Amino acid sequence: MEEVLKIIPEIQEYILSDGKMFVLSTDFHEFFWTLVIMIGLVTGTSVTFARILYRNMKERSRLLNMSPQMVQVQKIFFRAICIQTSMPILILILPISYLAISMFSGYFNQAANNLCFIITAFHGLLSTAIMITAHSPKIANYQELKNICEVYFKLIIQNLVPFFESEIRFDDAQKKLLSDSFLVPFELLDGAFRSADFELYQIPNGDFVDVNKLDTFYQDSEENSANRISDDVTKVLGPYWKLNQKILWKHLKEVNLDLSEFLFLVSVVFWDFGILNLTEECASFCHEMRSKVFQELPEYENNTQKSKDQCLRIGELILALQTLQKALGIMFECRDIAMVYNLHGRECPLLK
């Protein structure tokens, strides 16, 4: 205690009457260099992460031949990531700078010390708030949805489809037939699964489509608003959006799928043995794979006990497949309608 009072005599008025206190160290150099190492690690990882992300995004933009709109979306995402990763440094720089100055100058101010530790304690809360603000989803338009679907399809082909194709023992033509037939049903199912907890349709990047405001969704800022193209397109395609919402989205929301059940449906959708032009051998193999998937479902439902009636739960999942088929029929009807009317490039991006 005498050594502490000798170094910081001003602390005497803050010591309790019994004089008992815990002193971590009387040498501030150890504490200071610990702060320096922490700041170095935080700064280094943040800068490294930002540089690697920028390099990968630039390379993917070149390889995937992205549209200018998609590049703009990536720039917005990169800007948000930079803000998020720089926040720990910006939030902690003030208290750490003050502590460094006070340690080397010998200046003591208990109120300033308390303020520094309060700011440090709020670091997690502030970082979370900034992350939510920087990555806040927005209402998308048809151009953004088109670009997102383009990238999303490529990601599915690169990452998900090979998982299933690794089981296929047939030629590339049969593999391509299965994968091509899988993309649109998967996106419909995945979109409905993503949107089950929302009133709006959530697209893969986290933004939303408001089905009740499709005239805004189909607007193009570069077009003359007097053309009323968005209103005409909404009249043609609006009913199909709402039908899809009532049939597939609503059903998945009621069924309340968990992730394993969703993946079960995905597997069943991929191993579709009723696709045209499948060879008899390939169709038989798909039927066999579907049977294996169905055999595992009762055991899973029994273990999770999500529903008191296991048979009823399995029936709900089978019904989800039927509603997916109905939604797919709506999509193809939407495609046929788009061929009749001039929708000015606002056709459904899933069926291009």
Tab-separated table of C-alpha atoms in Angstrom:
chain	number	residue	atom	x	y	z
A	1	MET	CA	0.000	0.000	0.000
A	2	GLU	CA	2.821	2.368	0.825
A	3	GLU	CA	4.343	1.767	-2.591
A	4	VAL	CA	1.039	2.526	-4.312
A	5	LEU	CA	0.547	5.724	-2.322
A	6	LYS	CA	4.080	6.737	-3.135
A	7	ILE	CA	3.447	6.349	-6.862
A	8	ILE	CA	-0.119	7.757	-6.875
A	9	PRO	CA	-0.700	9.846	-3.744
A	10	GLU	CA	-3.998	11.171	-5.175
A	11	ILE	CA	-5.590	7.747	-4.741
A	12	GLN	CA	-5.666	8.183	-0.964
A	13	GLU	CA	-9.109	9.839	-1.017
A	14	TYR	CA	-10.621	6.891	-2.932
A	15	ILE	CA	-9.367	4.180	-0.568
A	16	LEU	CA	-11.871	2.664	1.847
A	17	SER	CA	-11.442	3.173	5.564
A	18	ASP	CA	-10.086	-0.335	6.145
A	19	GLY	CA	-7.331	0.363	3.608
A	20	LYS	CA	-7.732	-2.985	1.837
A	21	MET	CA	-7.391	-3.000	-1.933
A	22	PHE	CA	-6.156	-5.304	-4.677
A	23	VAL	CA	-3.179	-4.151	-6.753
A	24	LEU	CA	-2.580	-6.040	-9.977
A	25	SER	CA	0.868	-4.599	-10.556
A	26	THR	CA	2.928	-1.626	-9.492
A	27	ASP	CA	4.808	-1.638	-12.791
A	28	PHE	CA	2.657	-0.100	-15.521
A	29	HIS	CA	4.992	-1.253	-18.314
A	30	GLU	CA	3.594	-4.799	-18.274
A	31	PHE	CA	0.040	-3.502	-18.520
A	32	PHE	CA	0.992	-1.029	-21.247
A	33	TRP	CA	2.694	-3.606	-23.450
A	34	THR	CA	-0.267	-5.930	-22.985
A	35	LEU	CA	-2.472	-3.182	-24.413
A	36	VAL	CA	-0.054	-2.630	-27.290
A	37	ILE	CA	-0.082	-6.338	-28.161
A	38	MET	CA	-3.880	-6.439	-27.992
A	39	ILE	CA	-4.236	-3.402	-30.261
A	40	GLY	CA	-1.693	-4.879	-32.658
A	41	LEU	CA	-3.562	-8.177	-32.874
A	42	VAL	CA	-6.962	-6.534	-33.317
A	43	THR	CA	-5.670	-4.109	-35.937
A	44	GLY	CA	-3.668	-6.770	-37.751
A	45	THR	CA	-6.536	-9.241	-37.992
A	46	SER	CA	-8.994	-6.542	-39.082
A	47	VAL	CA	-6.716	-5.181	-41.807
A	48	THR	CA	-5.780	-8.681	-42.989
A	49	PHE	CA	-9.425	-9.738	-43.138
A	50	ALA	CA	-10.373	-6.613	-45.105
A	51	ARG	CA	-7.507	-7.045	-47.588
A	52	ILE	CA	-8.232	-10.738	-48.205
A	53	LEU	CA	-11.944	-10.023	-48.606
A	54	TYR	CA	-11.249	-7.201	-51.057
A	55	ARG	CA	-8.870	-9.359	-53.093
A	56	ASN	CA	-11.303	-12.292	-53.249
A	57	MET	CA	-14.238	-10.072	-54.187
A	58	LYS	CA	-12.200	-8.435	-56.927
A	59	GLU	CA	-11.099	-11.814	-58.279
A	60	ARG	CA	-14.630	-13.251	-58.197
A	61	SER	CA	-15.997	-10.172	-59.920
A	62	ARG	CA	-13.521	-10.751	-62.727
A	63	LEU	CA	-14.059	-14.517	-63.019
A	64	LEU	CA	-17.859	-14.485	-62.718
A	65	ASN	CA	-18.255	-11.529	-65.104
A	66	MET	CA	-20.671	-9.759	-62.768
A	67	SER	CA	-22.945	-6.961	-63.837
A	68	PRO	CA	-22.304	-3.377	-62.640
A	69	GLN	CA	-25.280	-3.621	-60.283
A	70	MET	CA	-23.862	-6.728	-58.635
A	71	VAL	CA	-20.466	-5.069	-58.284
A	72	GLN	CA	-22.213	-2.158	-56.572
A	73	VAL	CA	-23.915	-4.563	-54.154
A	74	GLN	CA	-20.537	-6.086	-53.324
A	75	LYS	CA	-19.050	-2.637	-52.723
A	76	ILE	CA	-21.830	-1.847	-50.259
A	77	PHE	CA	-21.202	-5.146	-48.486
A	78	PHE	CA	-17.443	-4.521	-48.383
A	79	ARG	CA	-17.988	-1.031	-46.979
A	80	ALA	CA	-20.185	-2.464	-44.231
A	81	ILE	CA	-17.559	-5.097	-43.411
A	82	CYS	CA	-14.847	-2.424	-43.180
A	83	ILE	CA	-16.992	-0.376	-40.811
A	84	GLN	CA	-17.704	-3.434	-38.690
A	85	THR	CA	-14.077	-4.559	-38.448
A	86	SER	CA	-12.757	-1.066	-37.707
A	87	MET	CA	-15.178	-0.442	-34.850
A	88	PRO	CA	-13.160	-2.311	-32.182
A	89	ILE	CA	-10.181	-0.088	-32.928
A	90	LEU	CA	-12.171	3.144	-33.050
A	91	ILE	CA	-14.079	2.378	-29.851
A	92	LEU	CA	-11.028	1.333	-27.838
A	93	ILE	CA	-8.569	3.904	-29.179
A	94	LEU	CA	-9.807	6.723	-26.887
A	95	PRO	CA	-9.599	4.882	-23.538
A	96	ILE	CA	-6.338	3.163	-24.458
A	97	SER	CA	-4.757	6.444	-25.588
A	98	TYR	CA	-5.751	8.124	-22.345
A	99	LEU	CA	-4.426	5.242	-20.245
A	100	ALA	CA	-1.109	5.332	-22.095
A	101	ILE	CA	-0.772	9.094	-21.603
A	102	SER	CA	-1.723	8.909	-17.926
A	103	MET	CA	0.729	6.076	-17.254
A	104	PHE	CA	3.711	7.833	-18.816
A	105	SER	CA	2.875	11.340	-17.591
A	106	GLY	CA	1.857	10.301	-14.084
A	107	TYR	CA	-1.459	12.151	-14.402
A	108	PHE	CA	-4.245	10.668	-12.276
A	109	ASN	CA	-7.963	11.338	-12.645
A	110	GLN	CA	-10.323	8.754	-11.205
A	111	ALA	CA	-13.343	10.072	-13.109
A	112	ALA	CA	-11.485	9.768	-16.426
A	113	ASN	CA	-10.340	6.269	-15.477
A	114	ASN	CA	-13.916	5.233	-14.727
A	115	LEU	CA	-15.083	6.699	-18.033
A	116	CYS	CA	-12.421	4.735	-19.927
A	117	PHE	CA	-13.486	1.462	-18.351
A	118	ILE	CA	-17.161	2.235	-19.012
A	119	ILE	CA	-16.402	2.821	-22.707
A	120	THR	CA	-14.414	-0.407	-22.812
A	121	ALA	CA	-17.256	-2.292	-21.132
A	122	PHE	CA	-19.707	-0.993	-23.763
A	123	HIS	CA	-17.444	-2.151	-26.590
A	124	GLY	CA	-19.418	-5.346	-27.235
A	125	LEU	CA	-22.789	-3.591	-27.207
A	126	LEU	CA	-21.618	-0.794	-29.501
A	127	SER	CA	-19.974	-3.228	-31.924
A	128	THR	CA	-23.180	-5.259	-32.144
A	129	ALA	CA	-25.304	-2.150	-32.697
A	130	ILE	CA	-22.974	-0.917	-35.438
A	131	MET	CA	-22.950	-4.351	-37.092
A	132	ILE	CA	-26.755	-4.431	-37.161
A	133	THR	CA	-26.872	-0.891	-38.532
A	134	ALA	CA	-24.190	-1.446	-41.168
A	135	HIS	CA	-25.739	-4.695	-42.414
A	136	SER	CA	-29.354	-3.624	-42.136
A	137	PRO	CA	-31.434	-5.336	-44.842
A	138	LYS	CA	-33.352	-3.250	-47.325
A	139	ILE	CA	-36.187	-3.657	-49.784
A	140	ALA	CA	-34.681	-4.933	-53.034
A	141	ASN	CA	-35.783	-4.252	-56.602
A	142	TYR	CA	-35.963	-6.607	-59.565
A	143	GLN	CA	-32.465	-5.729	-60.803
A	144	GLU	CA	-30.868	-6.634	-57.482
A	145	LEU	CA	-32.863	-9.867	-57.307
A	146	LYS	CA	-31.728	-10.791	-60.810
A	147	ASN	CA	-28.078	-10.220	-59.933
A	148	ILE	CA	-28.349	-12.048	-56.620
A	149	CYS	CA	-30.019	-15.058	-58.263
A	150	GLU	CA	-27.268	-15.184	-60.864
A	151	VAL	CA	-24.574	-15.392	-58.210
A	152	TYR	CA	-26.663	-17.676	-56.011
A	153	PHE	CA	-27.132	-20.218	-58.796
A	154	LYS	CA	-23.391	-20.300	-59.362
A	155	LEU	CA	-22.795	-20.874	-55.660
A	156	ILE	CA	-25.299	-23.741	-55.640
A	157	ILE	CA	-23.640	-25.322	-58.664
A	158	GLN	CA	-20.177	-24.932	-57.156
A	159	ASN	CA	-20.935	-26.016	-53.589
A	160	LEU	CA	-24.184	-27.946	-53.174
A	161	VAL	CA	-24.652	-29.844	-56.426
A	162	PRO	CA	-21.213	-31.562	-56.282
A	163	PHE	CA	-22.223	-33.080	-52.936
A	164	PHE	CA	-25.055	-34.961	-54.637
A	165	GLU	CA	-23.140	-35.621	-57.841
A	166	SER	CA	-20.452	-37.440	-55.880
A	167	GLU	CA	-22.975	-40.275	-55.453
A	168	ILE	CA	-23.881	-40.477	-59.147
A	169	ARG	CA	-22.235	-43.192	-61.226
A	170	PHE	CA	-23.472	-41.998	-64.619
A	171	ASP	CA	-22.238	-39.801	-67.447
A	172	ASP	CA	-22.058	-36.015	-67.315
A	173	ALA	CA	-25.211	-35.600	-69.387
A	174	GLN	CA	-27.312	-37.315	-66.709
A	175	LYS	CA	-25.585	-35.328	-63.971
A	176	LYS	CA	-26.323	-32.081	-65.781
A	177	LEU	CA	-29.936	-33.082	-66.299
A	178	LEU	CA	-30.386	-33.700	-62.579
A	179	SER	CA	-28.599	-30.506	-61.527
A	180	ASP	CA	-30.472	-28.313	-64.027
A	181	SER	CA	-33.794	-29.720	-62.850
A	182	PHE	CA	-32.784	-29.139	-59.236
A	183	LEU	CA	-31.924	-25.423	-59.306
A	184	VAL	CA	-35.359	-23.813	-59.625
A	185	PRO	CA	-37.187	-26.100	-57.135
A	186	PHE	CA	-34.343	-25.656	-54.667
A	187	GLU	CA	-34.458	-21.859	-54.907
A	188	LEU	CA	-38.231	-21.894	-54.423
A	189	LEU	CA	-37.915	-24.172	-51.399
A	190	ASP	CA	-34.930	-22.317	-49.975
A	191	GLY	CA	-36.604	-18.939	-50.444
A	192	ALA	CA	-39.754	-20.092	-48.679
A	193	PHE	CA	-37.669	-21.621	-45.878
A	194	ARG	CA	-35.683	-18.385	-45.449
A	195	SER	CA	-38.860	-16.314	-45.428
A	196	ALA	CA	-40.816	-18.510	-43.011
A	197	ASP	CA	-40.150	-16.147	-40.095
A	198	PHE	CA	-40.955	-12.973	-42.040
A	199	GLU	CA	-43.931	-11.364	-43.706
A	200	LEU	CA	-41.717	-10.417	-46.647
A	201	TYR	CA	-39.779	-12.593	-49.079
A	202	GLN	CA	-36.119	-12.747	-48.070
A	203	ILE	CA	-33.621	-13.094	-50.904
A	204	PRO	CA	-30.244	-14.842	-50.390
A	205	ASN	CA	-28.284	-11.698	-49.460
A	206	GLY	CA	-30.705	-10.869	-46.624
A	207	ASP	CA	-32.680	-8.138	-48.390
A	208	PHE	CA	-36.435	-8.371	-48.839
A	209	VAL	CA	-39.122	-8.223	-51.495
A	210	ASP	CA	-42.436	-6.743	-50.397
A	211	VAL	CA	-45.093	-8.690	-52.286
A	212	ASN	CA	-47.648	-6.002	-51.454
A	213	LYS	CA	-45.525	-3.297	-53.093
A	214	LEU	CA	-44.436	-4.939	-56.318
A	215	ASP	CA	-44.905	-1.705	-58.255
A	216	THR	CA	-41.921	-0.365	-56.300
A	217	PHE	CA	-40.036	-3.642	-56.757
A	218	TYR	CA	-40.383	-3.460	-60.556
A	219	GLN	CA	-39.449	0.214	-60.835
A	220	ASP	CA	-36.311	1.237	-62.687
A	221	SER	CA	-34.764	4.517	-61.564
A	222	GLU	CA	-33.387	5.133	-65.058
A	223	GLU	CA	-36.791	4.899	-66.734
A	224	ASN	CA	-39.317	7.669	-67.049
A	225	SER	CA	-41.877	7.271	-64.269
A	226	ALA	CA	-44.612	8.327	-66.685
A	227	ASN	CA	-44.181	5.076	-68.613
A	228	ARG	CA	-45.864	3.160	-65.771
A	229	ILE	CA	-44.034	0.002	-66.822
A	230	SER	CA	-43.806	-1.199	-63.227
A	231	ASP	CA	-47.587	-0.990	-62.847
A	232	ASP	CA	-48.151	-3.031	-65.990
A	233	VAL	CA	-45.642	-5.684	-64.921
A	234	THR	CA	-47.207	-5.821	-61.449
A	235	LYS	CA	-50.626	-6.479	-62.965
A	236	VAL	CA	-49.205	-9.405	-64.928
A	237	LEU	CA	-46.835	-10.973	-62.371
A	238	GLY	CA	-48.363	-9.808	-59.087
A	239	PRO	CA	-50.921	-12.643	-58.891
A	240	TYR	CA	-48.162	-15.229	-59.262
A	241	TRP	CA	-46.136	-13.735	-56.411
A	242	LYS	CA	-49.187	-13.792	-54.153
A	243	LEU	CA	-50.204	-17.300	-55.182
A	244	ASN	CA	-46.711	-18.534	-54.402
A	245	GLN	CA	-46.870	-16.795	-51.042
A	246	LYS	CA	-50.202	-18.375	-50.156
A	247	ILE	CA	-49.244	-21.861	-51.301
A	248	LEU	CA	-45.592	-22.496	-50.451
A	249	TRP	CA	-44.495	-19.769	-48.026
A	250	LYS	CA	-47.584	-20.087	-45.883
A	251	HIS	CA	-47.368	-23.874	-45.737
A	252	LEU	CA	-43.700	-23.935	-44.714
A	253	LYS	CA	-44.444	-21.345	-42.063
A	254	GLU	CA	-47.193	-23.563	-40.646
A	255	VAL	CA	-45.070	-26.716	-40.830
A	256	ASN	CA	-42.129	-24.952	-39.121
A	257	LEU	CA	-39.333	-27.009	-40.643
A	258	ASP	CA	-36.069	-27.406	-38.814
A	259	LEU	CA	-32.794	-27.472	-40.736
A	260	SER	CA	-32.578	-31.271	-40.909
A	261	GLU	CA	-36.107	-31.542	-42.291
A	262	PHE	CA	-35.311	-28.852	-44.825
A	263	LEU	CA	-32.245	-30.805	-45.962
A	264	PHE	CA	-34.413	-33.915	-46.192
A	265	LEU	CA	-36.700	-32.097	-48.626
A	266	VAL	CA	-33.685	-30.823	-50.564
A	267	SER	CA	-32.401	-34.385	-50.974
A	268	VAL	CA	-35.782	-35.634	-52.124
A	269	VAL	CA	-36.012	-32.794	-54.642
A	270	PHE	CA	-32.599	-33.572	-56.107
A	271	TRP	CA	-33.217	-37.316	-56.475
A	272	ASP	CA	-36.216	-36.797	-58.739
A	273	PHE	CA	-36.621	-39.969	-60.789
A	274	GLY	CA	-39.495	-38.521	-62.837
A	275	ILE	CA	-37.404	-36.073	-64.873
A	276	LEU	CA	-37.788	-36.363	-68.639
A	277	ASN	CA	-34.897	-37.882	-70.603
A	278	LEU	CA	-33.451	-39.681	-67.588
A	279	THR	CA	-32.136	-43.094	-68.515
A	280	GLU	CA	-33.878	-46.032	-66.928
A	281	GLU	CA	-30.742	-46.880	-64.990
A	282	CYS	CA	-30.364	-43.331	-63.659
A	283	ALA	CA	-34.053	-43.128	-62.726
A	284	SER	CA	-33.733	-46.405	-60.847
A	285	PHE	CA	-30.691	-45.071	-58.993
A	286	CYS	CA	-32.546	-41.864	-58.042
A	287	HIS	CA	-35.455	-43.951	-56.772
A	288	GLU	CA	-33.030	-45.966	-54.667
A	289	MET	CA	-31.460	-42.816	-53.193
A	290	ARG	CA	-34.874	-41.384	-52.380
A	291	SER	CA	-35.805	-44.592	-50.611
A	292	LYS	CA	-32.694	-44.344	-48.450
A	293	VAL	CA	-33.551	-40.774	-47.516
A	294	PHE	CA	-37.119	-41.712	-46.624
A	295	GLN	CA	-35.908	-44.603	-44.484
A	296	GLU	CA	-33.907	-42.228	-42.295
A	297	LEU	CA	-36.760	-39.774	-41.768
A	298	PRO	CA	-38.893	-41.805	-39.282
A	299	GLU	CA	-35.850	-42.469	-37.115
A	300	TYR	CA	-34.981	-38.767	-37.056
A	301	GLU	CA	-38.528	-37.723	-36.186
A	302	ASN	CA	-38.654	-40.341	-33.460
A	303	ASN	CA	-35.385	-39.105	-31.927
A	304	THR	CA	-36.279	-35.429	-32.028
A	305	GLN	CA	-39.903	-35.972	-30.969
A	306	LYS	CA	-40.834	-32.688	-32.589
A	307	SER	CA	-44.382	-33.915	-33.001
A	308	LYS	CA	-46.408	-36.238	-30.798
A	309	ASP	CA	-47.688	-37.991	-33.900
A	310	GLN	CA	-44.699	-39.098	-35.965
A	311	CYS	CA	-46.837	-40.212	-38.904
A	312	LEU	CA	-48.597	-36.857	-38.995
A	313	ARG	CA	-45.261	-35.044	-39.058
A	314	ILE	CA	-44.010	-37.142	-41.963
A	315	GLY	CA	-47.282	-36.457	-43.755
A	316	GLU	CA	-46.736	-32.711	-43.316
A	317	LEU	CA	-43.313	-33.008	-44.917
A	318	ILE	CA	-44.703	-34.975	-47.855
A	319	LEU	CA	-47.381	-32.332	-48.255
A	320	ALA	CA	-44.623	-29.715	-48.366
A	321	LEU	CA	-43.236	-31.504	-51.428
A	322	GLN	CA	-46.654	-31.323	-53.066
A	323	THR	CA	-46.960	-27.602	-52.356
A	324	LEU	CA	-43.480	-27.148	-53.828
A	325	GLN	CA	-44.677	-28.856	-56.989
A	326	LYS	CA	-47.673	-26.508	-57.137
A	327	ALA	CA	-45.407	-23.503	-56.651
A	328	LEU	CA	-43.175	-24.792	-59.421
A	329	GLY	CA	-46.202	-25.019	-61.696
A	330	ILE	CA	-46.979	-21.392	-60.884
A	331	MET	CA	-43.429	-20.422	-61.835
A	332	PHE	CA	-43.659	-22.151	-65.208
A	333	GLU	CA	-47.007	-20.506	-65.859
A	334	CYS	CA	-45.373	-17.198	-65.000
A	335	ARG	CA	-42.670	-17.967	-67.560
A	336	ASP	CA	-45.267	-18.679	-70.237
A	337	ILE	CA	-47.047	-15.414	-69.465
A	338	ALA	CA	-43.742	-13.549	-69.746
A	339	MET	CA	-43.323	-14.913	-73.272
A	340	VAL	CA	-46.640	-13.382	-74.313
A	341	TYR	CA	-46.212	-9.930	-72.761
A	342	ASN	CA	-43.318	-7.528	-73.087
A	343	LEU	CA	-42.119	-7.250	-69.495
A	344	HIS	CA	-39.094	-5.086	-70.363
A	345	GLY	CA	-36.530	-7.422	-68.811
A	346	ARG	CA	-38.523	-8.006	-65.631
A	347	GLU	CA	-39.115	-11.720	-66.163
A	348	CYS	CA	-38.574	-14.141	-63.311
A	349	PRO	CA	-34.785	-14.620	-62.952
A	350	LEU	CA	-35.227	-18.232	-61.818
A	351	LEU	CA	-36.424	-19.399	-65.221
A	352	LYS	CA	-33.877	-17.736	-67.473
